[in-house]
Tab-separated table of C-alpha atoms in Angstrom:
chain	number	residue	atom	x	y	z
A	859	MET	CA	151.580	120.429	125.837
A	860	PHE	CA	151.008	120.104	122.068
A	861	ILE	CA	154.496	119.555	120.635
A	862	GLN	CA	155.194	119.591	116.919
A	863	ILE	CA	158.328	117.795	115.728
A	864	ILE	CA	159.451	119.112	112.316
A	865	GLY	CA	161.797	116.559	110.807
A	866	PRO	CA	160.782	113.083	112.148
A	867	GLY	CA	164.182	111.473	111.568
A	868	VAL	CA	166.277	109.796	114.259
A	869	VAL	CA	166.488	112.858	116.450
A	870	GLY	CA	162.955	113.998	115.823
A	871	LYS	CA	161.394	110.557	116.531
A	872	ALA	CA	163.438	110.123	119.742
A	873	THR	CA	162.475	113.607	120.925
A	874	GLY	CA	158.786	113.126	120.125
A	875	GLU	CA	158.521	109.605	121.523
A	876	GLY	CA	160.401	110.685	124.597
A	877	PHE	CA	158.036	113.537	125.451
A	878	LYS	CA	155.072	111.344	124.647
A	879	ARG	CA	156.091	109.171	127.553
A	880	TYR	CA	155.424	112.151	129.816
A	881	GLY	CA	151.914	112.747	128.523
A	882	HIS	CA	152.515	115.380	125.820
A	883	ILE	CA	150.677	115.341	122.524
A	884	ILE	CA	153.064	114.910	119.577
A	885	ASP	CA	152.511	115.981	115.981
A	886	TYR	CA	155.123	114.854	113.453
A	887	VAL	CA	155.613	117.027	110.382
A	888	ASP	CA	157.823	116.074	107.427
A	889	LYS	CA	159.772	118.902	105.749
A	890	GLY	CA	157.260	119.127	102.868
A	891	GLU	CA	154.087	119.137	104.968
A	892	GLU	CA	152.191	122.169	106.175
A	893	ILE	CA	153.303	123.677	109.418
A	894	ARG	CA	150.396	123.434	111.834
A	895	GLY	CA	149.699	125.197	115.158
A	896	ALA	CA	151.442	123.973	118.263
A	897	ASP	CA	152.593	125.123	121.668
A	898	ILE	CA	156.217	124.175	120.903
A	899	HIS	CA	157.841	123.590	117.501
A	900	PHE	CA	160.999	121.435	117.651
A	901	ILE	CA	163.053	121.792	114.482
A	902	CYS	CA	165.033	118.525	113.903
A	903	THR	CA	165.992	118.884	110.324
A	904	PRO	CA	169.486	119.000	108.741
A	905	GLU	CA	171.184	122.332	109.295
A	906	ASN	CA	170.775	123.542	105.756
A	907	GLU	CA	166.940	123.278	106.157
A	908	VAL	CA	166.607	125.106	109.451
A	909	GLU	CA	166.106	128.578	108.040
A	910	ASP	CA	163.482	127.370	105.552
A	911	VAL	CA	161.523	125.820	108.408
A	912	VAL	CA	161.698	128.995	110.527
A	913	ALA	CA	160.487	131.056	107.554
A	914	ARG	CA	157.588	128.568	107.052
A	915	ILE	CA	156.605	128.715	110.742
A	916	LYS	CA	156.655	132.545	110.682
A	917	SER	CA	154.460	132.602	107.505
A	918	SER	CA	152.065	129.842	108.612
A	919	LYS	CA	148.436	130.843	108.923
A	920	TRP	CA	148.461	129.177	112.374
A	921	PHE	CA	151.317	131.282	113.755
A	922	VAL	CA	150.246	133.769	116.383
A	923	GLY	CA	153.596	134.812	117.877
A	924	GLU	CA	153.377	133.059	121.180
A	925	GLU	CA	154.678	129.652	120.123
A	926	ILE	CA	158.061	128.396	121.308
A	927	ILE	CA	160.456	127.555	118.445
A	928	VAL	CA	163.353	125.262	119.380
A	929	VAL	CA	166.176	124.194	117.059
A	930	ARG	CA	167.753	120.819	117.874
A	931	SER	CA	169.988	120.781	114.785
A	932	SER	CA	173.707	121.518	114.988
A	933	THR	CA	174.078	125.051	113.810
A	934	LYS	CA	177.169	127.303	113.641
A	935	PRO	CA	177.562	129.799	116.524
A	936	GLY	CA	175.591	132.903	115.750
A	937	THR	CA	173.048	131.179	113.414
A	938	ILE	CA	170.144	131.334	115.900
A	939	ASN	CA	170.801	134.990	116.749
A	940	SER	CA	170.997	135.754	113.028
A	941	LEU	CA	167.648	134.008	112.335
A	942	MET	CA	165.922	135.792	115.279
A	943	TRP	CA	167.064	139.161	113.903
A	944	LYS	CA	166.161	138.359	110.304
A	945	TYR	CA	162.652	137.009	111.008
A	946	ASP	CA	161.900	139.021	114.148
A	947	ILE	CA	161.058	135.845	116.018
A	948	HIS	CA	162.108	134.146	119.239
A	949	ILE	CA	164.141	130.955	118.799
A	950	CYS	CA	165.834	128.722	121.413
A	951	HIS	CA	168.605	126.225	120.729
A	952	ASN	CA	168.496	122.835	122.409
A	953	PRO	CA	171.287	120.594	121.077
A	954	GLU	CA	170.924	116.852	121.091
A	955	PHE	CA	173.721	114.373	121.985
A	956	LEU	CA	172.066	111.156	120.750
A	957	ARG	CA	173.737	108.195	119.063
A	958	GLU	CA	171.738	106.991	116.112
A	959	SER	CA	171.413	103.321	117.171
A	960	VAL	CA	170.101	104.083	120.676
A	961	ALA	CA	168.569	107.592	120.220
A	962	GLU	CA	165.308	107.055	121.990
A	963	PHE	CA	166.904	105.302	124.932
A	964	GLU	CA	169.498	108.038	125.251
A	965	PHE	CA	166.791	110.779	125.108
A	966	LEU	CA	165.005	109.152	127.999
A	967	ASN	CA	168.230	108.686	129.845
A	968	MET	CA	170.069	111.881	129.022
A	969	ASP	CA	172.720	113.169	131.447
A	970	ARG	CA	172.043	116.901	130.881
A	971	VAL	CA	169.940	119.346	129.022
A	972	ILE	CA	171.328	122.456	127.340
A	973	ILE	CA	168.902	125.258	126.654
A	974	GLY	CA	170.175	128.229	124.639
A	975	CYS	CA	167.479	130.674	125.741
A	976	CYS	CA	166.083	133.366	123.443
A	977	CYS	CA	164.416	134.951	126.480
A	978	LYS	CA	163.555	134.121	130.135
A	979	LYS	CA	159.927	133.314	129.355
A	980	HIS	CA	160.625	130.662	126.766
A	981	GLY	CA	163.607	129.328	128.751
A	982	ASP	CA	161.361	128.877	131.811
A	983	ILE	CA	158.802	126.881	129.764
A	984	LEU	CA	161.487	124.652	128.282
A	985	GLU	CA	163.007	124.099	131.669
A	986	GLU	CA	159.639	122.965	133.031
A	987	LEU	CA	159.218	120.666	130.030
A	988	TYR	CA	162.530	118.923	130.828
A	989	LYS	CA	162.233	118.829	134.656
A	990	PRO	CA	160.613	115.383	134.785
A	991	PHE	CA	163.797	113.916	133.296
A	992	GLN	CA	165.551	114.809	136.534
A	993	VAL	CA	168.871	115.769	135.044
A	994	PRO	CA	170.942	118.953	135.291
A	995	ILE	CA	169.467	121.683	133.080
A	996	ILE	CA	171.943	124.281	131.873
A	997	ARG	CA	170.545	127.558	130.577
A	998	THR	CA	172.791	129.676	128.438
A	999	THR	CA	172.729	131.823	125.281
A	1000	PRO	CA	171.852	130.325	121.880
A	1001	THR	CA	175.373	131.013	120.644
A	1002	MET	CA	177.010	129.260	123.596
A	1003	SER	CA	174.568	126.349	123.162
A	1004	GLU	CA	175.591	126.026	119.514
A	1005	MET	CA	179.280	126.038	120.453
A	1006	ILE	CA	178.739	123.473	123.243
A	1007	LYS	CA	177.391	120.980	120.663
A	1008	LEU	CA	180.225	121.493	118.148
A	1009	THR	CA	182.852	121.372	120.879
A	1010	THR	CA	181.491	118.168	122.338
A	1011	ASN	CA	181.650	116.351	119.063
A	1012	ALA	CA	185.016	117.822	118.102
A	1013	TYR	CA	186.410	116.536	121.384
A	1014	LEU	CA	184.909	113.022	120.893
A	1015	SER	CA	186.406	112.961	117.344
A	1016	THR	CA	189.750	113.977	118.789
A	1017	THR	CA	189.816	111.178	121.399
A	1018	ILE	CA	188.989	108.605	118.754
A	1019	SER	CA	191.741	109.830	116.404
A	1020	PHE	CA	194.193	109.828	119.380
A	1021	TRP	CA	193.449	106.213	120.148
A	1022	ASN	CA	193.526	105.203	116.546
A	1023	GLU	CA	197.105	106.516	116.438
A	1024	ILE	CA	197.911	104.611	119.629
A	1025	ASN	CA	196.472	101.548	117.960
A	1026	GLN	CA	198.978	101.913	115.138
A	1027	ILE	CA	201.856	102.073	117.663
A	1028	CYS	CA	200.523	99.039	119.589
A	1029	LYS	CA	200.485	96.986	116.350
A	1030	LYS	CA	204.296	97.432	116.085
A	1031	PHE	CA	204.715	95.726	119.418
A	1032	GLY	CA	201.992	93.151	119.106
A	1033	LEU	CA	199.896	94.823	121.754
A	1034	ASN	CA	196.119	95.070	122.134
A	1035	SER	CA	195.160	98.751	122.108
A	1036	HIS	CA	191.756	98.108	123.634
A	1037	GLU	CA	193.364	96.292	126.580
A	1038	LEU	CA	195.690	99.216	126.907
A	1039	GLY	CA	192.785	101.617	126.773
A	1040	SER	CA	190.811	99.851	129.472
A	1041	ILE	CA	193.836	100.078	131.777
A	1042	VAL	CA	194.886	103.618	130.888
A	1043	SER	CA	191.378	104.948	131.299
A	1044	LEU	CA	191.294	103.812	134.956
A	1045	ASP	CA	193.031	107.131	135.540
A	1046	PRO	CA	190.145	109.431	136.318
A	1047	ARG	CA	191.663	112.169	134.151
A	1048	ILE	CA	191.423	110.016	131.052
A	1049	PRO	CA	187.962	109.336	129.570
A	1050	ALA	CA	187.032	105.830	128.476
A	1051	TYR	CA	185.180	106.976	125.322
A	1052	GLY	CA	188.057	107.020	122.897
A	1053	ALA	CA	189.826	104.186	124.596
A	1054	LYS	CA	186.849	101.966	123.768
A	1055	MET	CA	185.583	103.545	120.534
A	1056	HIS	CA	188.625	103.080	118.300
A	1057	GLY	CA	190.062	100.644	115.797
A	1058	LYS	CA	188.166	102.160	112.836
A	1059	PRO	CA	187.471	105.642	111.553
A	1060	PHE	CA	184.663	107.547	113.159
A	1061	GLY	CA	181.617	108.065	110.966
A	1062	GLY	CA	177.927	108.505	111.338
A	1063	LYS	CA	175.990	111.705	110.640
A	1064	CYS	CA	177.372	113.926	113.389
A	1065	LEU	CA	181.102	113.666	114.169
A	1066	PRO	CA	182.542	114.227	110.687
A	1067	LYS	CA	180.013	116.963	109.867
A	1068	ASP	CA	180.488	118.852	113.169
A	1069	LEU	CA	184.285	118.487	112.876
A	1070	ASP	CA	184.102	120.151	109.451
A	1071	GLN	CA	181.958	122.936	110.953
A	1072	MET	CA	184.640	123.625	113.597
A	1073	LEU	CA	187.303	123.659	110.879
A	1074	GLU	CA	185.277	126.272	108.973
A	1075	LEU	CA	185.051	128.393	112.123
A	1076	TYR	CA	188.813	128.118	112.744
A	1077	GLU	CA	190.735	127.392	109.543
A	1078	ASP	CA	194.155	127.722	111.303
A	1079	SER	CA	193.493	124.828	113.658
A	1080	ILE	CA	196.454	122.463	113.690
A	1081	LEU	CA	194.904	119.889	116.093
A	1082	LEU	CA	191.531	119.547	114.433
A	1083	LYS	CA	193.087	119.250	111.006
A	1084	ALA	CA	195.259	116.415	112.296
A	1085	VAL	CA	192.161	114.751	113.795
A	1086	LYS	CA	190.516	114.792	110.356
A	1087	GLU	CA	193.700	113.676	108.627
A	1088	VAL	CA	194.049	110.633	110.873
A	1089	ASN	CA	190.469	109.681	110.289
A	1090	GLU	CA	190.655	110.173	106.503
A	1091	GLY	CA	193.819	108.082	106.451
A	1092	LEU	CA	192.005	105.151	108.057
A	1093	LYS	CA	189.133	105.475	105.634
A	1094	TYR	CA	191.180	105.634	102.453
A	1095	GLY	CA	194.653	104.457	103.542
């Protein structure tokens, strides 16, 4: 298939190069370039640029109405539905779960694919596109897909802040919190992620941003506010 990647950053490049391995033709378009014709448009821009890209695709002289438009960006629940209604266009949501330093490797070795389907037809095509990766493919609504991404990152942020607090307690007793984490996480109910990924505040482009998006959705959250407070305290304390 002819796949256009709009926003050739970390996520866009990993997505494009990954699909290229399976024989697809990839066209990278920076945010200022003209939107050209393609079978599938993957939007991999920052969230605040998604609507502008959708509008540019719709107004492009190459647009015929049959193209599949897929947003990989983290958007607030309801955003994709709102854009579909506003622009009278079909849009799927396909969140990414890639770490910046190993994005292409993780795209090629993903453990699941989430497709927030705008319709059965486009969902079927995207499912076929991802089948060669031989991982579970979960089809759901765009709004659920958006929520899956934010919830995943909010949970990861929470586990890191939890273990950063445990680290502070361990220091009082001269204990190694990473050794503690490696032992505690032998319990199958306790994930190893936070037990290993602690000792400093979480950063990067995704976790802080998506945590803030969750806090905007639910301003009364006690837990998520505490997660951010712990992290900010490590950064500036």
